Amino acid sequence: MQINTTVLLTLILLTLMLGASSASGFLGFKLGSDALKGVTTPDGRPVNKFNSSKSNNPQQGTESFLKEEDILKAVKSRINSKKQGNKPEKSAEEEIKTDKPQKQEKPKQVVEETLQPGFPVSAESEGVTMSVQSVRYSGGDLLLRVNMQNKGTDSVRFLYSFLDITDDKGRTLSAITEGLPAELPAKGAEVKGTISIPTALLDDVKQISLSLTDYPAQRLKLQLSDIPVEKAN
């Protein structure tokens, strides 16, 4: 009786071990299959490699050939030049290329500035010149385009808070300068700038005057009078 019990327990143990090993083997196979999904073996067929190399070569089929008519024309021209004793300076291919029409660039148009009537208004003192080239209304301001130059032998400094602007009724006007230099070097180039005056200050004003002196010496005085600022109707 004891021997039968031992045999039975041994069979049960073997059955459990076989079941566990089968389950673990199936589980490992399932995990390996899931991990290899989407993975393919490389295509080693030589035909496909040859086709892919042809499709990846972008330079094939892009070569251009000269026309037979152009070659014959160039050769005939060179033969005639040799008969006449002239030394050809260009090859046949160069000659064909030069015979093709070239795109002509359009010449740049030079726009000449047209001055308004009554301009420029200029003043000169101690070799320093100041001129108003034009005026225009823009965005609620009157813009005066001003040029300045120092032809003297000494540099000149300016403080534009001393710029005095009056209208034809004797009233003082406020203004903002832009681009005008704080110092003009001796024998320097012409400098351009802008003076802006609010249009609210210019009701019924036809002319204005500018007055500017150097700082701090105040040796020179630039006086520009009767600058027309009346709006055109």
mmCIF file of C-alpha atoms in Angstrom:
data_model
loop_
_atom_site.group_PDB
_atom_site.id
_atom_site.type_symbol
_atom_site.label_atom_id
_atom_site.label_comp_id
_atom_site.label_asym_id
_atom_site.label_seq_id
_atom_site.Cartn_x
_atom_site.Cartn_y
_atom_site.Cartn_z
ATOM 1 C CA MET A 1 0.000 0.000 0.000
ATOM 2 C CA GLN A 2 2.839 2.380 0.803
ATOM 3 C CA ILE A 3 4.542 1.513 -2.495
ATOM 4 C CA ASN A 4 1.405 2.388 -4.485
ATOM 5 C CA THR A 5 1.199 5.787 -2.711
ATOM 6 C CA THR A 6 4.825 6.574 -3.574
ATOM 7 C CA VAL A 7 4.294 5.685 -7.231
ATOM 8 C CA LEU A 8 1.180 7.828 -7.378
ATOM 9 C CA LEU A 9 2.980 10.826 -5.881
ATOM 10 C CA THR A 10 5.853 10.371 -8.328
ATOM 11 C CA LEU A 11 3.479 10.331 -11.310
ATOM 12 C CA ILE A 12 1.696 13.442 -10.063
ATOM 13 C CA LEU A 13 5.029 15.231 -9.640
ATOM 14 C CA LEU A 14 6.161 14.272 -13.159
ATOM 15 C CA THR A 15 2.852 15.441 -14.596
ATOM 16 C CA LEU A 16 3.200 18.826 -12.878
ATOM 17 C CA MET A 17 6.762 19.222 -14.114
ATOM 18 C CA LEU A 18 5.782 18.408 -17.727
ATOM 19 C CA GLY A 19 2.889 20.860 -17.560
ATOM 20 C CA ALA A 20 5.075 23.634 -16.181
ATOM 21 C CA SER A 21 7.767 23.106 -18.822
ATOM 22 C CA SER A 22 5.148 23.078 -21.595
ATOM 23 C CA ALA A 23 3.593 26.288 -20.304
ATOM 24 C CA SER A 24 6.961 28.065 -20.005
ATOM 25 C CA GLY A 25 7.944 26.914 -23.537
ATOM 26 C CA PHE A 26 4.700 28.188 -25.022
ATOM 27 C CA LEU A 27 5.032 31.476 -23.166
ATOM 28 C CA GLY A 28 8.611 31.957 -24.443
ATOM 29 C CA PHE A 29 7.557 31.186 -28.014
ATOM 30 C CA LYS A 30 4.685 33.690 -27.761
ATOM 31 C CA LEU A 31 6.956 36.445 -26.414
ATOM 32 C CA GLY A 32 9.564 35.809 -29.129
ATOM 33 C CA SER A 33 6.936 35.952 -31.890
ATOM 34 C CA ASP A 34 5.587 39.265 -30.600
ATOM 35 C CA ALA A 35 9.094 40.723 -30.410
ATOM 36 C CA LEU A 36 9.906 39.788 -34.015
ATOM 37 C CA LYS A 37 6.764 41.289 -35.529
ATOM 38 C CA GLY A 38 7.615 43.800 -38.252
ATOM 39 C CA VAL A 39 11.196 42.531 -38.667
ATOM 40 C CA THR A 40 11.993 41.323 -42.176
ATOM 41 C CA THR A 41 15.095 39.773 -43.659
ATOM 42 C CA PRO A 42 17.107 41.884 -46.138
ATOM 43 C CA ASP A 43 16.467 41.280 -49.816
ATOM 44 C CA GLY A 44 19.687 39.801 -51.157
ATOM 45 C CA ARG A 45 18.553 39.302 -54.732
ATOM 46 C CA PRO A 46 21.035 40.945 -57.137
ATOM 47 C CA VAL A 47 18.290 42.067 -59.535
ATOM 48 C CA ASN A 48 16.634 44.255 -56.912
ATOM 49 C CA LYS A 49 19.989 45.747 -55.914
ATOM 50 C CA PHE A 50 20.701 46.672 -59.511
ATOM 51 C CA ASN A 51 17.278 48.291 -59.941
ATOM 52 C CA SER A 52 17.585 50.273 -56.714
ATOM 53 C CA SER A 53 21.043 51.545 -57.648
ATOM 54 C CA LYS A 54 19.662 52.766 -60.968
ATOM 55 C CA SER A 55 16.764 54.572 -59.342
ATOM 56 C CA ASN A 56 19.039 56.216 -56.744
ATOM 57 C CA ASN A 57 21.336 57.762 -59.363
ATOM 58 C CA PRO A 58 19.831 61.233 -60.060
ATOM 59 C CA GLN A 59 22.469 62.140 -62.650
ATOM 60 C CA GLN A 60 21.428 59.553 -65.236
ATOM 61 C CA GLY A 61 19.417 60.871 -68.124
ATOM 62 C CA THR A 62 20.406 64.516 -67.520
ATOM 63 C CA GLU A 63 23.190 64.771 -70.089
ATOM 64 C CA SER A 64 22.517 67.196 -72.923
ATOM 65 C CA PHE A 65 23.895 66.676 -76.442
ATOM 66 C CA LEU A 66 24.668 69.231 -79.124
ATOM 67 C CA LYS A 67 22.501 69.215 -82.209
ATOM 68 C CA GLU A 68 24.046 67.812 -85.381
ATOM 69 C CA GLU A 69 23.079 70.949 -87.327
ATOM 70 C CA ASP A 70 24.913 73.186 -84.852
ATOM 71 C CA ILE A 71 28.042 70.996 -84.997
ATOM 72 C CA LEU A 72 28.098 71.019 -88.810
ATOM 73 C CA LYS A 73 27.599 74.786 -88.872
ATOM 74 C CA ALA A 74 30.470 75.347 -86.435
ATOM 75 C CA VAL A 75 32.809 72.994 -88.334
ATOM 76 C CA LYS A 76 31.978 74.673 -91.651
ATOM 77 C CA SER A 77 32.675 78.077 -90.133
ATOM 78 C CA ARG A 78 36.069 76.921 -88.856
ATOM 79 C CA ILE A 79 36.989 75.441 -92.258
ATOM 80 C CA ASN A 80 36.116 78.724 -93.997
ATOM 81 C CA SER A 81 38.156 80.711 -91.495
ATOM 82 C CA LYS A 82 41.171 78.463 -92.099
ATOM 83 C CA LYS A 83 40.845 78.910 -95.874
ATOM 84 C CA GLN A 84 40.866 82.682 -95.393
ATOM 85 C CA GLY A 85 43.998 82.477 -93.239
ATOM 86 C CA ASN A 86 42.277 83.480 -90.000
ATOM 87 C CA LYS A 87 43.247 81.640 -86.839
ATOM 88 C CA PRO A 88 40.189 80.324 -85.047
ATOM 89 C CA GLU A 89 39.988 81.603 -81.510
ATOM 90 C CA LYS A 90 37.146 79.411 -80.256
ATOM 91 C CA SER A 91 36.407 75.705 -80.299
ATOM 92 C CA ALA A 92 33.360 74.334 -82.092
ATOM 93 C CA GLU A 93 31.476 73.837 -78.841
ATOM 94 C CA GLU A 94 32.294 77.345 -77.599
ATOM 95 C CA GLU A 95 31.226 78.820 -80.924
ATOM 96 C CA ILE A 96 27.870 77.032 -80.768
ATOM 97 C CA LYS A 97 27.284 78.275 -77.233
ATOM 98 C CA THR A 98 28.139 81.869 -78.148
ATOM 99 C CA ASP A 99 25.749 81.761 -81.103
ATOM 100 C CA LYS A 100 22.826 81.250 -78.759
ATOM 101 C CA PRO A 101 20.959 84.461 -77.865
ATOM 102 C CA GLN A 102 21.972 85.909 -74.531
ATOM 103 C CA LYS A 103 19.589 87.556 -72.112
ATOM 104 C CA GLN A 104 20.138 91.289 -72.115
ATOM 105 C CA GLU A 105 20.030 93.045 -68.777
ATOM 106 C CA LYS A 106 17.832 96.086 -68.648
ATOM 107 C CA PRO A 107 19.790 99.249 -67.884
ATOM 108 C CA LYS A 108 19.113 100.695 -64.473
ATOM 109 C CA GLN A 109 17.014 103.795 -64.607
ATOM 110 C CA VAL A 110 18.522 106.809 -62.899
ATOM 111 C CA VAL A 111 15.816 108.781 -61.130
ATOM 112 C CA GLU A 112 16.691 112.465 -60.970
ATOM 113 C CA GLU A 113 15.289 114.453 -58.081
ATOM 114 C CA THR A 114 12.932 117.238 -59.093
ATOM 115 C CA LEU A 115 12.987 120.230 -56.766
ATOM 116 C CA GLN A 116 9.791 121.973 -55.724
ATOM 117 C CA PRO A 117 9.260 125.576 -56.779
ATOM 118 C CA GLY A 118 11.116 127.918 -54.432
ATOM 119 C CA PHE A 119 13.659 125.306 -53.331
ATOM 120 C CA PRO A 120 16.344 124.878 -52.202
ATOM 121 C CA VAL A 121 16.465 127.588 -49.540
ATOM 122 C CA SER A 122 20.076 127.933 -48.388
ATOM 123 C CA ALA A 123 22.265 129.850 -45.964
ATOM 124 C CA GLU A 124 26.054 130.020 -45.436
ATOM 125 C CA SER A 125 28.182 131.249 -42.536
ATOM 126 C CA GLU A 126 31.897 130.703 -41.794
ATOM 127 C CA GLY A 127 32.152 128.000 -44.455
ATOM 128 C CA VAL A 128 29.145 126.059 -43.112
ATOM 129 C CA THR A 129 26.107 125.677 -45.366
ATOM 130 C CA MET A 130 22.569 124.639 -44.502
ATOM 131 C CA SER A 131 19.786 124.180 -47.045
ATOM 132 C CA VAL A 132 16.163 123.016 -47.074
ATOM 133 C CA GLN A 133 15.747 120.880 -50.191
ATOM 134 C CA SER A 134 12.007 120.152 -49.978
ATOM 135 C CA VAL A 135 8.987 120.026 -47.685
ATOM 136 C CA ARG A 136 6.074 117.596 -47.531
ATOM 137 C CA TYR A 137 3.177 116.751 -45.234
ATOM 138 C CA SER A 138 3.070 113.219 -43.837
ATOM 139 C CA GLY A 139 1.225 111.639 -40.897
ATOM 140 C CA GLY A 140 0.302 114.890 -39.172
ATOM 141 C CA ASP A 141 3.769 116.451 -39.531
ATOM 142 C CA LEU A 142 5.502 118.819 -41.905
ATOM 143 C CA LEU A 143 8.805 117.233 -42.931
ATOM 144 C CA LEU A 144 11.691 119.455 -44.040
ATOM 145 C CA ARG A 145 14.540 117.653 -45.809
ATOM 146 C CA VAL A 146 17.753 119.420 -44.763
ATOM 147 C CA ASN A 147 21.344 119.214 -46.058
ATOM 148 C CA MET A 148 24.366 120.469 -44.089
ATOM 149 C CA GLN A 149 28.070 120.698 -44.938
ATOM 150 C CA ASN A 150 31.199 122.190 -43.401
ATOM 151 C CA LYS A 151 33.718 123.438 -45.957
ATOM 152 C CA GLY A 152 35.747 125.315 -43.352
ATOM 153 C CA THR A 153 39.020 124.350 -41.686
ATOM 154 C CA ASP A 154 37.578 123.821 -38.176
ATOM 155 C CA SER A 155 34.969 121.352 -36.996
ATOM 156 C CA VAL A 156 31.674 122.825 -35.812
ATOM 157 C CA ARG A 157 29.339 121.515 -33.113
ATOM 158 C CA PHE A 158 25.586 122.102 -32.830
ATOM 159 C CA LEU A 159 22.963 121.841 -30.129
ATOM 160 C CA TYR A 160 19.586 121.622 -31.856
ATOM 161 C CA SER A 161 17.694 122.851 -28.830
ATOM 162 C CA PHE A 162 19.014 126.245 -30.047
ATOM 163 C CA LEU A 163 17.250 125.765 -33.413
ATOM 164 C CA ASP A 164 14.829 128.680 -33.707
ATOM 165 C CA ILE A 165 11.793 128.217 -35.997
ATOM 166 C CA THR A 166 9.200 130.950 -36.533
ATOM 167 C CA ASP A 167 6.213 131.309 -38.868
ATOM 168 C CA ASP A 168 5.246 134.281 -41.014
ATOM 169 C CA LYS A 169 3.246 135.697 -38.081
ATOM 170 C CA GLY A 170 6.265 135.746 -35.745
ATOM 171 C CA ARG A 171 5.171 132.776 -33.626
ATOM 172 C CA THR A 172 7.763 130.280 -32.381
ATOM 173 C CA LEU A 173 7.269 126.684 -33.510
ATOM 174 C CA SER A 174 8.497 123.504 -31.865
ATOM 175 C CA ALA A 175 10.237 120.853 -33.973
ATOM 176 C CA ILE A 176 12.074 117.536 -33.835
ATOM 177 C CA THR A 177 15.318 116.895 -35.745
ATOM 178 C CA GLU A 178 16.390 113.506 -37.068
ATOM 179 C CA GLY A 179 19.673 112.582 -38.750
ATOM 180 C CA LEU A 180 21.301 116.001 -38.316
ATOM 181 C CA PRO A 181 24.824 115.634 -36.838
ATOM 182 C CA ALA A 182 25.936 116.979 -33.476
ATOM 183 C CA GLU A 183 29.285 117.845 -35.096
ATOM 184 C CA LEU A 184 30.307 118.705 -38.649
ATOM 185 C CA PRO A 185 33.955 117.789 -39.347
ATOM 186 C CA ALA A 186 36.158 120.226 -41.235
ATOM 187 C CA LYS A 187 35.980 119.867 -45.022
ATOM 188 C CA GLY A 188 33.552 116.977 -44.590
ATOM 189 C CA ALA A 189 30.928 115.481 -46.851
ATOM 190 C CA GLU A 190 27.358 116.691 -47.110
ATOM 191 C CA VAL A 191 25.032 115.322 -44.408
ATOM 192 C CA LYS A 192 21.268 114.872 -44.772
ATOM 193 C CA GLY A 193 18.578 115.001 -42.094
ATOM 194 C CA THR A 194 14.956 115.878 -41.385
ATOM 195 C CA ILE A 195 13.123 118.501 -39.332
ATOM 196 C CA SER A 196 9.542 117.608 -38.291
ATOM 197 C CA ILE A 197 6.959 120.237 -37.316
ATOM 198 C CA PRO A 198 3.414 119.280 -36.160
ATOM 199 C CA THR A 199 0.823 120.426 -38.685
ATOM 200 C CA ALA A 200 -1.429 121.621 -35.836
ATOM 201 C CA LEU A 201 0.959 124.591 -35.457
ATOM 202 C CA LEU A 202 0.762 125.547 -39.139
ATOM 203 C CA ASP A 203 -2.839 126.743 -39.588
ATOM 204 C CA ASP A 204 -2.905 129.569 -42.168
ATOM 205 C CA VAL A 205 0.922 129.559 -42.277
ATOM 206 C CA LYS A 206 2.482 130.107 -45.707
ATOM 207 C CA GLN A 207 6.165 130.562 -44.847
ATOM 208 C CA ILE A 208 8.530 129.739 -41.990
ATOM 209 C CA SER A 209 12.108 130.712 -41.077
ATOM 210 C CA LEU A 210 14.968 128.757 -39.487
ATOM 211 C CA SER A 211 17.859 130.079 -37.436
ATOM 212 C CA LEU A 212 20.765 127.997 -36.075
ATOM 213 C CA THR A 213 24.108 128.793 -34.440
ATOM 214 C CA ASP A 214 27.021 126.647 -33.346
ATOM 215 C CA TYR A 215 27.607 125.553 -29.743
ATOM 216 C CA PRO A 216 29.201 126.713 -27.512
ATOM 217 C CA ALA A 217 31.235 129.309 -29.442
ATOM 218 C CA GLN A 218 28.230 130.790 -31.336
ATOM 219 C CA ARG A 219 30.536 132.211 -34.008
ATOM 220 C CA LEU A 220 28.293 131.521 -36.964
ATOM 221 C CA LYS A 221 24.591 132.032 -37.668
ATOM 222 C CA LEU A 222 22.627 130.146 -40.301
ATOM 223 C CA GLN A 223 19.464 132.044 -41.208
ATOM 224 C CA LEU A 224 16.977 130.515 -43.702
ATOM 225 C CA SER A 225 13.991 132.772 -44.371
ATOM 226 C CA ASP A 226 10.752 132.582 -46.373
ATOM 227 C CA ILE A 227 10.586 128.771 -46.661
ATOM 228 C CA PRO A 228 7.256 128.007 -48.400
ATOM 229 C CA VAL A 229 5.109 125.514 -46.473
ATOM 230 C CA GLU A 230 1.601 126.274 -47.778
ATOM 231 C CA LYS A 231 -0.392 123.168 -48.675
ATOM 232 C CA ALA A 232 -1.224 122.743 -52.346
ATOM 233 C CA ASN A 233 -4.948 122.849 -53.054
#
